[in-house]
């Protein structure tokens, strides 16, 4: 029997690319001289597509893939996919949920501690040789503080679990209150921000959450408050964030994601009250290996049984 033919939109690790190529006949779209021309000429042959939360796929690409049946995506975010069109066409989509919860939550806690206790700033201070001639400023305490979560889902719950070790009080905002949740629900984001010391974003990106966190929320979080974003850059009004950090209306921010990644505005890079990471929430060897394995397992389940293991 011939090996199923897969279209791969963008590169993943060399290990994953090799594993995929060992199992299937893979066409790497990003290596074609003119990817869109290639799709127009040859798109009909593909029923299966592999992509990621970074590369997604476009409406234009889908228009050239009339026989597509399933997409297996690396990562849990689905914001770069035209979901309505995929639903209309009956194209199944899998992501890689749960296996990355711990790493993303660990990173959120790391950003809370780094931003509040000024770890990165202290590191810069020592490396610059400033210690003998200046006193490093006092920071803010983490333990016992108030944690507001925007998007208490799989990753948000893992952040809350870690926060209990820091004796934090927790409230959250989702579109719908959770049944049987011991933490207070806040229908208003502004009220949640007013209450919180740390506001952690763990909701999805996309149109529904576009710039959910704007000037009003940032000012409610206030001069002693800290924003942590491990969700998507699109969730925050970035110019409003920069303005609030500059003026002191907001105390600090720990960011893993940005509006136009991998570009990070110079205005953010020049500020001392922010910790900036290059979108590494799930970026450990162990977790990336599990994400790769889950993507391959989804692909295999679809090829052999016509069903995805972790569909959207
Ligand atoms: P999840 O389990 O689906 O949780 C998402 C939560 O957000 C749910 O509680 C949902 O509750 C809430 N939500 C959805 N839309 C909302 C809205 N418009 N307003 C307020 N809350 C909303 O997802 P997850 O697995 O935890 O992943 C969350 C996101 O984290 C991903 O989509 C991805 O963007 C991001 N992520 C980032 C990294 C990184 O490397 N930094 C890694 C992995 C994931 P309701 O439906 O009730 O609103
Ligand atoms: C991925 C992510 O590393 O899962 C997600 O949604 O943002 C990250 O875990 C990355 O975006 C995959 O391409």
GROMACS .gro file of C-alpha atoms and ligand atoms in nm:
model
  373
    1UNK     CA    1   0.000   0.000   0.000
    2UNK     CA    2   0.139   0.347  -0.084
    3UNK     CA    3   0.221   0.583   0.200
    4UNK     CA    4  -0.034   0.860   0.266
    5UNK     CA    5   0.070   1.193   0.119
    6UNK     CA    6   0.099   1.483   0.364
    7UNK     CA    7   0.137   1.854   0.295
    8UNK     CA    8   0.348   2.025   0.562
    9UNK     CA    9   0.307   2.404   0.575
   10UNK     CA   10   0.614   2.507   0.776
   11UNK     CA   11   0.919   2.346   0.939
   12UNK     CA   12   0.910   2.199   1.289
   13UNK     CA   13   1.216   2.043   1.457
   14UNK     CA   14   1.456   1.841   1.242
   15UNK     CA   15   1.366   1.541   1.460
   16UNK     CA   16   0.993   1.584   1.391
   17UNK     CA   17   1.044   1.648   1.019
   18UNK     CA   18   1.249   1.325   0.998
   19UNK     CA   19   0.990   1.124   1.197
   20UNK     CA   20   0.711   1.251   0.974
   21UNK     CA   21   0.906   1.173   0.656
   22UNK     CA   22   0.982   0.821   0.783
   23UNK     CA   23   0.608   0.745   0.812
   24UNK     CA   24   0.451   0.939   0.525
   25UNK     CA   25   0.527   1.088   0.185
   26UNK     CA   26   0.573   1.451   0.288
   27UNK     CA   27   0.570   1.762   0.071
   28UNK     CA   28   0.734   2.055   0.253
   29UNK     CA   29   0.542   2.357   0.123
   30UNK     CA   30   0.796   2.611   0.253
   31UNK     CA   31   1.068   2.456   0.032
   32UNK     CA   32   0.874   2.504  -0.293
   33UNK     CA   33   1.005   2.786  -0.512
   34UNK     CA   34   0.660   2.944  -0.530
   35UNK     CA   35   0.441   2.778  -0.263
   36UNK     CA   36   0.111   2.929  -0.381
   37UNK     CA   37   0.178   2.839  -0.747
   38UNK     CA   38   0.267   2.487  -0.634
   39UNK     CA   39  -0.063   2.461  -0.444
   40UNK     CA   40  -0.262   2.588  -0.742
   41UNK     CA   41  -0.105   2.320  -0.963
   42UNK     CA   42  -0.085   2.027  -0.721
   43UNK     CA   43  -0.311   2.106  -0.421
   44UNK     CA   44  -0.578   1.856  -0.534
   45UNK     CA   45  -0.370   1.557  -0.430
   46UNK     CA   46  -0.359   1.639  -0.057
   47UNK     CA   47  -0.609   1.507   0.198
   48UNK     CA   48  -0.392   1.568   0.506
   49UNK     CA   49  -0.208   1.874   0.624
   50UNK     CA   50   0.044   1.927   0.905
   51UNK     CA   51   0.095   2.276   1.045
   52UNK     CA   52   0.134   2.455   1.376
   53UNK     CA   53  -0.001   2.726   1.606
   54UNK     CA   54   0.263   2.947   1.444
   55UNK     CA   55   0.205   2.880   1.074
   56UNK     CA   56  -0.165   2.787   1.069
   57UNK     CA   57  -0.308   2.793   0.717
   58UNK     CA   58  -0.471   3.063   0.508
   59UNK     CA   59  -0.799   3.092   0.320
   60UNK     CA   60  -0.593   3.119  -0.002
   61UNK     CA   61  -0.411   2.794   0.073
   62UNK     CA   62  -0.737   2.616   0.158
   63UNK     CA   63  -0.891   2.729  -0.171
   64UNK     CA   64  -0.622   2.520  -0.348
   65UNK     CA   65  -0.686   2.212  -0.132
   66UNK     CA   66  -1.033   2.091  -0.243
   67UNK     CA   67  -0.982   1.738  -0.109
   68UNK     CA   68  -0.842   1.826   0.233
   69UNK     CA   69  -0.996   1.615   0.514
   70UNK     CA   70  -0.785   1.686   0.823
   71UNK     CA   71  -0.528   1.923   0.970
   72UNK     CA   72  -0.295   1.813   1.250
   73UNK     CA   73  -0.150   2.116   1.423
   74UNK     CA   74   0.149   2.144   1.656
   75UNK     CA   75   0.056   2.354   1.961
   76UNK     CA   76  -0.276   2.419   2.134
   77UNK     CA   77  -0.356   2.766   1.993
   78UNK     CA   78  -0.586   2.773   1.689
   79UNK     CA   79  -0.587   3.148   1.619
   80UNK     CA   80  -0.406   3.127   1.280
   81UNK     CA   81  -0.675   2.897   1.130
   82UNK     CA   82  -0.994   3.015   0.956
   83UNK     CA   83  -1.214   2.800   1.181
   84UNK     CA   84  -1.551   2.890   1.033
   85UNK     CA   85  -1.438   2.795   0.683
   86UNK     CA   86  -1.287   2.469   0.813
   87UNK     CA   87  -1.614   2.387   0.990
   88UNK     CA   88  -1.819   2.466   0.678
   89UNK     CA   89  -1.598   2.237   0.469
   90UNK     CA   90  -1.602   1.961   0.731
   91UNK     CA   91  -1.224   1.962   0.768
   92UNK     CA   92  -1.124   1.810   1.104
   93UNK     CA   93  -0.853   1.986   1.308
   94UNK     CA   94  -0.644   1.847   1.592
   95UNK     CA   95  -0.417   2.045   1.829
   96UNK     CA   96  -0.184   1.925   2.107
   97UNK     CA   97  -0.368   2.016   2.432
   98UNK     CA   98  -0.277   1.930   2.792
   99UNK     CA   99   0.078   1.801   2.735
  100UNK     CA  100   0.205   2.161   2.748
  101UNK     CA  101  -0.001   2.286   3.046
  102UNK     CA  102   0.275   2.235   3.303
  103UNK     CA  103   0.548   2.410   3.105
  104UNK     CA  104   0.334   2.710   3.012
  105UNK     CA  105   0.213   2.743   3.374
  106UNK     CA  106   0.570   2.707   3.504
  107UNK     CA  107   0.670   2.989   3.270
  108UNK     CA  108   0.382   3.210   3.388
  109UNK     CA  109   0.495   3.161   3.749
  110UNK     CA  110   0.852   3.232   3.642
  111UNK     CA  111   0.739   3.559   3.483
  112UNK     CA  112   0.542   3.654   3.797
  113UNK     CA  113   0.846   3.601   4.018
  114UNK     CA  114   1.093   3.757   3.774
  115UNK     CA  115   0.883   4.069   3.716
  116UNK     CA  116   0.783   4.123   4.080
  117UNK     CA  117   1.121   4.043   4.237
  118UNK     CA  118   1.318   4.207   3.950
  119UNK     CA  119   1.532   3.899   3.882
  120UNK     CA  120   1.631   3.984   3.523
  121UNK     CA  121   1.690   4.345   3.623
  122UNK     CA  122   1.910   4.228   3.914
  123UNK     CA  123   2.104   4.005   3.678
  124UNK     CA  124   2.164   4.300   3.443
  125UNK     CA  125   2.269   4.511   3.744
  126UNK     CA  126   2.534   4.259   3.859
  127UNK     CA  127   2.667   4.195   3.507
  128UNK     CA  128   2.700   4.568   3.444
  129UNK     CA  129   2.928   4.593   3.750
  130UNK     CA  130   2.686   4.835   3.920
  131UNK     CA  131   2.665   4.657   4.257
  132UNK     CA  132   2.975   4.811   4.426
  133UNK     CA  133   2.853   5.163   4.359
  134UNK     CA  134   2.473   5.150   4.390
  135UNK     CA  135   2.193   4.990   4.591
  136UNK     CA  136   1.955   4.769   4.396
  137UNK     CA  137   1.596   4.890   4.446
  138UNK     CA  138   1.350   4.694   4.657
  139UNK     CA  139   1.105   4.474   4.470
  140UNK     CA  140   0.749   4.349   4.532
  141UNK     CA  141   0.653   4.039   4.730
  142UNK     CA  142   0.492   3.745   4.547
  143UNK     CA  143   0.361   3.511   4.820
  144UNK     CA  144   0.017   3.582   4.961
  145UNK     CA  145  -0.081   3.817   4.677
  146UNK     CA  146  -0.399   3.828   4.464
  147UNK     CA  147  -0.397   3.647   4.131
  148UNK     CA  148  -0.650   3.726   3.858
  149UNK     CA  149  -0.674   3.477   3.572
  150UNK     CA  150  -0.820   3.571   3.233
  151UNK     CA  151  -0.912   3.235   3.077
  152UNK     CA  152  -0.932   2.970   3.347
  153UNK     CA  153  -0.901   2.668   3.119
  154UNK     CA  154  -0.636   2.395   3.104
  155UNK     CA  155  -0.329   2.623   3.132
  156UNK     CA  156  -0.503   2.870   3.366
  157UNK     CA  157  -0.589   2.584   3.603
  158UNK     CA  158  -0.225   2.474   3.607
  159UNK     CA  159  -0.121   2.832   3.698
  160UNK     CA  160  -0.377   2.832   3.982
  161UNK     CA  161  -0.244   2.500   4.109
  162UNK     CA  162   0.107   2.648   4.129
  163UNK     CA  163  -0.020   2.970   4.289
  164UNK     CA  164  -0.163   2.770   4.581
  165UNK     CA  165   0.197   2.694   4.680
  166UNK     CA  166   0.245   3.071   4.707
  167UNK     CA  167  -0.068   3.112   4.924
  168UNK     CA  168  -0.230   3.335   4.662
  169UNK     CA  169  -0.599   3.426   4.653
  170UNK     CA  170  -0.748   3.359   4.308
  171UNK     CA  171  -1.032   3.507   4.104
  172UNK     CA  172  -1.096   3.458   3.734
  173UNK     CA  173  -1.277   3.581   3.426
  174UNK     CA  174  -1.411   3.352   3.150
  175UNK     CA  175  -1.707   3.413   2.921
  176UNK     CA  176  -1.898   3.159   3.130
  177UNK     CA  177  -1.850   3.093   3.505
  178UNK     CA  178  -1.724   2.742   3.578
  179UNK     CA  179  -1.947   2.501   3.771
  180UNK     CA  180  -1.797   2.380   4.101
  181UNK     CA  181  -1.502   2.619   4.093
  182UNK     CA  182  -1.373   2.724   4.437
  183UNK     CA  183  -1.243   3.056   4.301
  184UNK     CA  184  -1.445   3.374   4.265
  185UNK     CA  185  -1.583   3.458   3.919
  186UNK     CA  186  -1.555   3.817   3.803
  187UNK     CA  187  -1.780   3.912   3.510
  188UNK     CA  188  -1.599   4.244   3.463
  189UNK     CA  189  -1.236   4.245   3.351
  190UNK     CA  190  -1.189   4.593   3.496
  191UNK     CA  191  -1.312   4.475   3.837
  192UNK     CA  192  -1.087   4.169   3.821
  193UNK     CA  193  -0.789   4.392   3.739
  194UNK     CA  194  -0.880   4.636   4.019
  195UNK     CA  195  -0.881   4.346   4.269
  196UNK     CA  196  -0.566   4.167   4.140
  197UNK     CA  197  -0.197   4.220   4.210
  198UNK     CA  198  -0.107   3.993   3.917
  199UNK     CA  199  -0.331   3.957   3.611
  200UNK     CA  200  -0.235   3.647   3.411
  201UNK     CA  201  -0.367   3.598   3.057
  202UNK     CA  202  -0.428   3.236   2.956
  203UNK     CA  203  -0.719   3.274   2.713
  204UNK     CA  204  -0.705   3.197   2.337
  205UNK     CA  205  -0.606   3.456   2.077
  206UNK     CA  206  -0.819   3.545   1.773
  207UNK     CA  207  -1.099   3.788   1.692
  208UNK     CA  208  -1.304   3.720   2.009
  209UNK     CA  209  -1.021   3.828   2.242
  210UNK     CA  210  -0.861   4.099   2.022
  211UNK     CA  211  -0.729   4.375   2.254
  212UNK     CA  212  -0.942   4.250   2.544
  213UNK     CA  213  -0.683   4.412   2.771
  214UNK     CA  214  -0.682   4.784   2.697
  215UNK     CA  215  -0.609   5.109   2.879
  216UNK     CA  216  -0.900   5.080   3.122
  217UNK     CA  217  -0.801   4.732   3.241
  218UNK     CA  218  -0.432   4.826   3.265
  219UNK     CA  219  -0.511   5.136   3.470
  220UNK     CA  220  -0.738   4.931   3.696
  221UNK     CA  221  -0.448   4.691   3.757
  222UNK     CA  222  -0.259   5.001   3.859
  223UNK     CA  223   0.089   5.124   3.955
  224UNK     CA  224   0.146   4.827   4.188
  225UNK     CA  225  -0.006   4.572   3.949
  226UNK     CA  226   0.171   4.335   3.709
  227UNK     CA  227   0.038   4.195   3.380
  228UNK     CA  228   0.158   3.851   3.269
  229UNK     CA  229   0.081   3.743   2.911
  230UNK     CA  230   0.142   3.382   2.809
  231UNK     CA  231  -0.170   3.378   2.585
  232UNK     CA  232  -0.131   3.575   2.261
  233UNK     CA  233  -0.003   3.925   2.187
  234UNK     CA  234  -0.331   4.006   2.013
  235UNK     CA  235  -0.514   3.991   2.349
  236UNK     CA  236  -0.340   4.311   2.467
  237UNK     CA  237  -0.353   4.663   2.323
  238UNK     CA  238   0.028   4.686   2.296
  239UNK     CA  239   0.055   5.066   2.248
  240UNK     CA  240  -0.171   5.112   2.556
  241UNK     CA  241   0.050   4.869   2.748
  242UNK     CA  242   0.366   5.060   2.653
  243UNK     CA  243   0.204   5.391   2.751
  244UNK     CA  244   0.091   5.252   3.089
  245UNK     CA  245   0.433   5.102   3.164
  246UNK     CA  246   0.607   5.427   3.065
  247UNK     CA  247   0.384   5.654   3.273
  248UNK     CA  248   0.383   5.422   3.575
  249UNK     CA  249   0.006   5.374   3.548
  250UNK     CA  250   0.096   5.001   3.539
  251UNK     CA  251   0.368   4.860   3.765
  252UNK     CA  252   0.520   4.598   3.537
  253UNK     CA  253   0.466   4.326   3.276
  254UNK     CA  254   0.604   3.982   3.204
  255UNK     CA  255   0.550   3.890   2.839
  256UNK     CA  256   0.605   3.574   2.639
  257UNK     CA  257   0.394   3.684   2.340
  258UNK     CA  258   0.361   4.000   2.128
  259UNK     CA  259   0.133   4.159   1.871
  260UNK     CA  260   0.374   4.113   1.575
  261UNK     CA  261   0.609   3.830   1.673
  262UNK     CA  262   0.905   3.797   1.641
  263UNK     CA  263   0.919   4.177   1.625
  264UNK     CA  264   0.915   4.333   1.973
  265UNK     CA  265   0.872   4.712   1.978
  266UNK     CA  266   1.184   4.906   2.073
  267UNK     CA  267   0.969   5.101   2.320
  268UNK     CA  268   0.912   4.777   2.515
  269UNK     CA  269   1.275   4.668   2.491
  270UNK     CA  270   1.387   4.999   2.639
  271UNK     CA  271   1.173   4.965   2.953
  272UNK     CA  272   1.316   4.825   3.274
  273UNK     CA  273   0.984   4.725   3.434
  274UNK     CA  274   0.918   4.447   3.181
  275UNK     CA  275   1.051   4.095   3.140
  276UNK     CA  276   1.052   3.989   2.775
  277UNK     CA  277   1.068   3.628   2.657
  278UNK     CA  278   1.069   3.496   2.297
  279UNK     CA  279   0.746   3.286   2.303
  280UNK     CA  280   0.892   2.988   2.489
  281UNK     CA  281   0.593   2.881   2.702
  282UNK     CA  282   0.602   2.520   2.581
  283UNK     CA  283   0.970   2.529   2.491
  284UNK     CA  284   1.126   2.248   2.695
  285UNK     CA  285   1.278   1.935   2.537
  286UNK     CA  286   1.034   1.713   2.726
  287UNK     CA  287   0.717   1.903   2.636
  288UNK     CA  288   0.806   1.962   2.271
  289UNK     CA  289   0.873   1.587   2.239
  290UNK     CA  290   0.527   1.513   2.383
  291UNK     CA  291   0.366   1.767   2.149
  292UNK     CA  292   0.538   1.606   1.849
  293UNK     CA  293   0.428   1.259   1.962
  294UNK     CA  294   0.067   1.375   2.007
  295UNK     CA  295   0.061   1.530   1.660
  296UNK     CA  296   0.194   1.205   1.508
  297UNK     CA  297  -0.059   1.000   1.708
  298UNK     CA  298  -0.343   1.219   1.575
  299UNK     CA  299  -0.220   1.173   1.221
  300UNK     CA  300  -0.195   0.798   1.262
  301UNK     CA  301  -0.543   0.776   1.418
  302UNK     CA  302  -0.690   0.971   1.126
  303UNK     CA  303  -0.509   0.763   0.863
  304UNK     CA  304  -0.601   0.431   1.027
  305UNK     CA  305  -0.944   0.500   1.182
  306UNK     CA  306  -1.059   0.824   1.019
  307UNK     CA  307  -1.075   0.995   1.362
  308UNK     CA  308  -0.852   1.244   1.540
  309UNK     CA  309  -0.750   1.183   1.904
  310UNK     CA  310  -0.762   1.546   2.021
  311UNK     CA  311  -0.997   1.730   1.781
  312UNK     CA  312  -1.090   2.095   1.835
  313LIG     P1  313  -0.846   2.629   2.709
  313LIG     O1  314  -0.836   2.511   2.798
  313LIG     O2  315  -0.944   2.627   2.597
  313LIG     O3  316  -0.876   2.756   2.802
  313LIG     C1  317  -0.908   2.880   2.749
  313LIG     C2  318  -0.989   2.957   2.852
  313LIG     O4  319  -1.014   3.089   2.802
  313LIG     C3  320  -1.125   2.897   2.884
  313LIG     O5  321  -1.142   2.897   3.021
  313LIG     C4  322  -1.226   2.991   2.818
  313LIG     O6  323  -1.344   2.997   2.894
  313LIG     C5  324  -1.150   3.123   2.821
  313LIG     N1  325  -1.192   3.211   2.713
  313LIG     C6  326  -1.213   3.180   2.584
  313LIG     N2  327  -1.254   3.289   2.516
  313LIG     C7  328  -1.260   3.390   2.606
  313LIG     C8  329  -1.298   3.525   2.596
  313LIG     N3  330  -1.341   3.578   2.480
  313LIG     N4  331  -1.292   3.601   2.709
  313LIG     C9  332  -1.251   3.547   2.825
  313LIG     N5  333  -1.215   3.418   2.840
  313LIG    C10  334  -1.219   3.340   2.732
  313LIG     O7  335  -0.708   2.664   2.643
  313LIG     P2  336  -0.560   2.630   2.697
  313LIG     O8  337  -0.521   2.496   2.651
  313LIG     O9  338  -0.557   2.661   2.842
  313LIG    O10  339  -0.474   2.737   2.612
  313LIG    C11  340  -0.501   2.874   2.622
  313LIG    C12  341  -0.418   2.954   2.524
  313LIG    O11  342  -0.285   2.965   2.571
  313LIG    C13  343  -0.402   2.896   2.383
  313LIG    O12  344  -0.515   2.919   2.302
  313LIG    C14  345  -0.280   2.969   2.332
  313LIG    O13  346  -0.317   3.088   2.266
  313LIG    C15  347  -0.202   3.003   2.460
  313LIG     N6  348  -0.076   2.926   2.467
  313LIG    C16  349   0.042   2.994   2.473
  313LIG    C17  350   0.161   2.924   2.481
  313LIG    C18  351   0.292   2.994   2.490
  313LIG    O14  352   0.391   2.937   2.448
  313LIG     N7  353   0.300   3.114   2.543
  313LIG    C19  354   0.160   2.784   2.481
  313LIG    C20  355   0.039   2.720   2.475
  313LIG    C21  356  -0.079   2.792   2.468
  313LIG     P3  357  -1.485   3.037   2.823
  313LIG    O15  358  -1.495   2.951   2.702
  313LIG    O16  359  -1.590   3.013   2.927
  313LIG    O17  360  -1.474   3.182   2.791
  314LIG     C1  361   0.388   2.665   2.042
  314LIG     C2  362   0.189   2.784   2.145
  314LIG     O1  363   0.521   2.651   2.076
  314LIG     O2  364   0.072   2.582   2.174
  314LIG     C3  365   0.066   2.702   2.143
  314LIG     O3  366  -0.041   2.758   2.116
  314LIG     O4  367   0.184   2.902   2.137
  314LIG     C4  368   0.322   2.721   2.162
  314LIG     O5  369   0.314   2.611   2.248
  314LIG     C5  370   0.395   2.730   1.912
  314LIG     O6  371   0.315   2.835   1.888
  314LIG     C6  372   0.380   2.619   1.810
  314LIG     O7  373   0.402   2.662   1.687
   0.00000   0.00000   0.00000
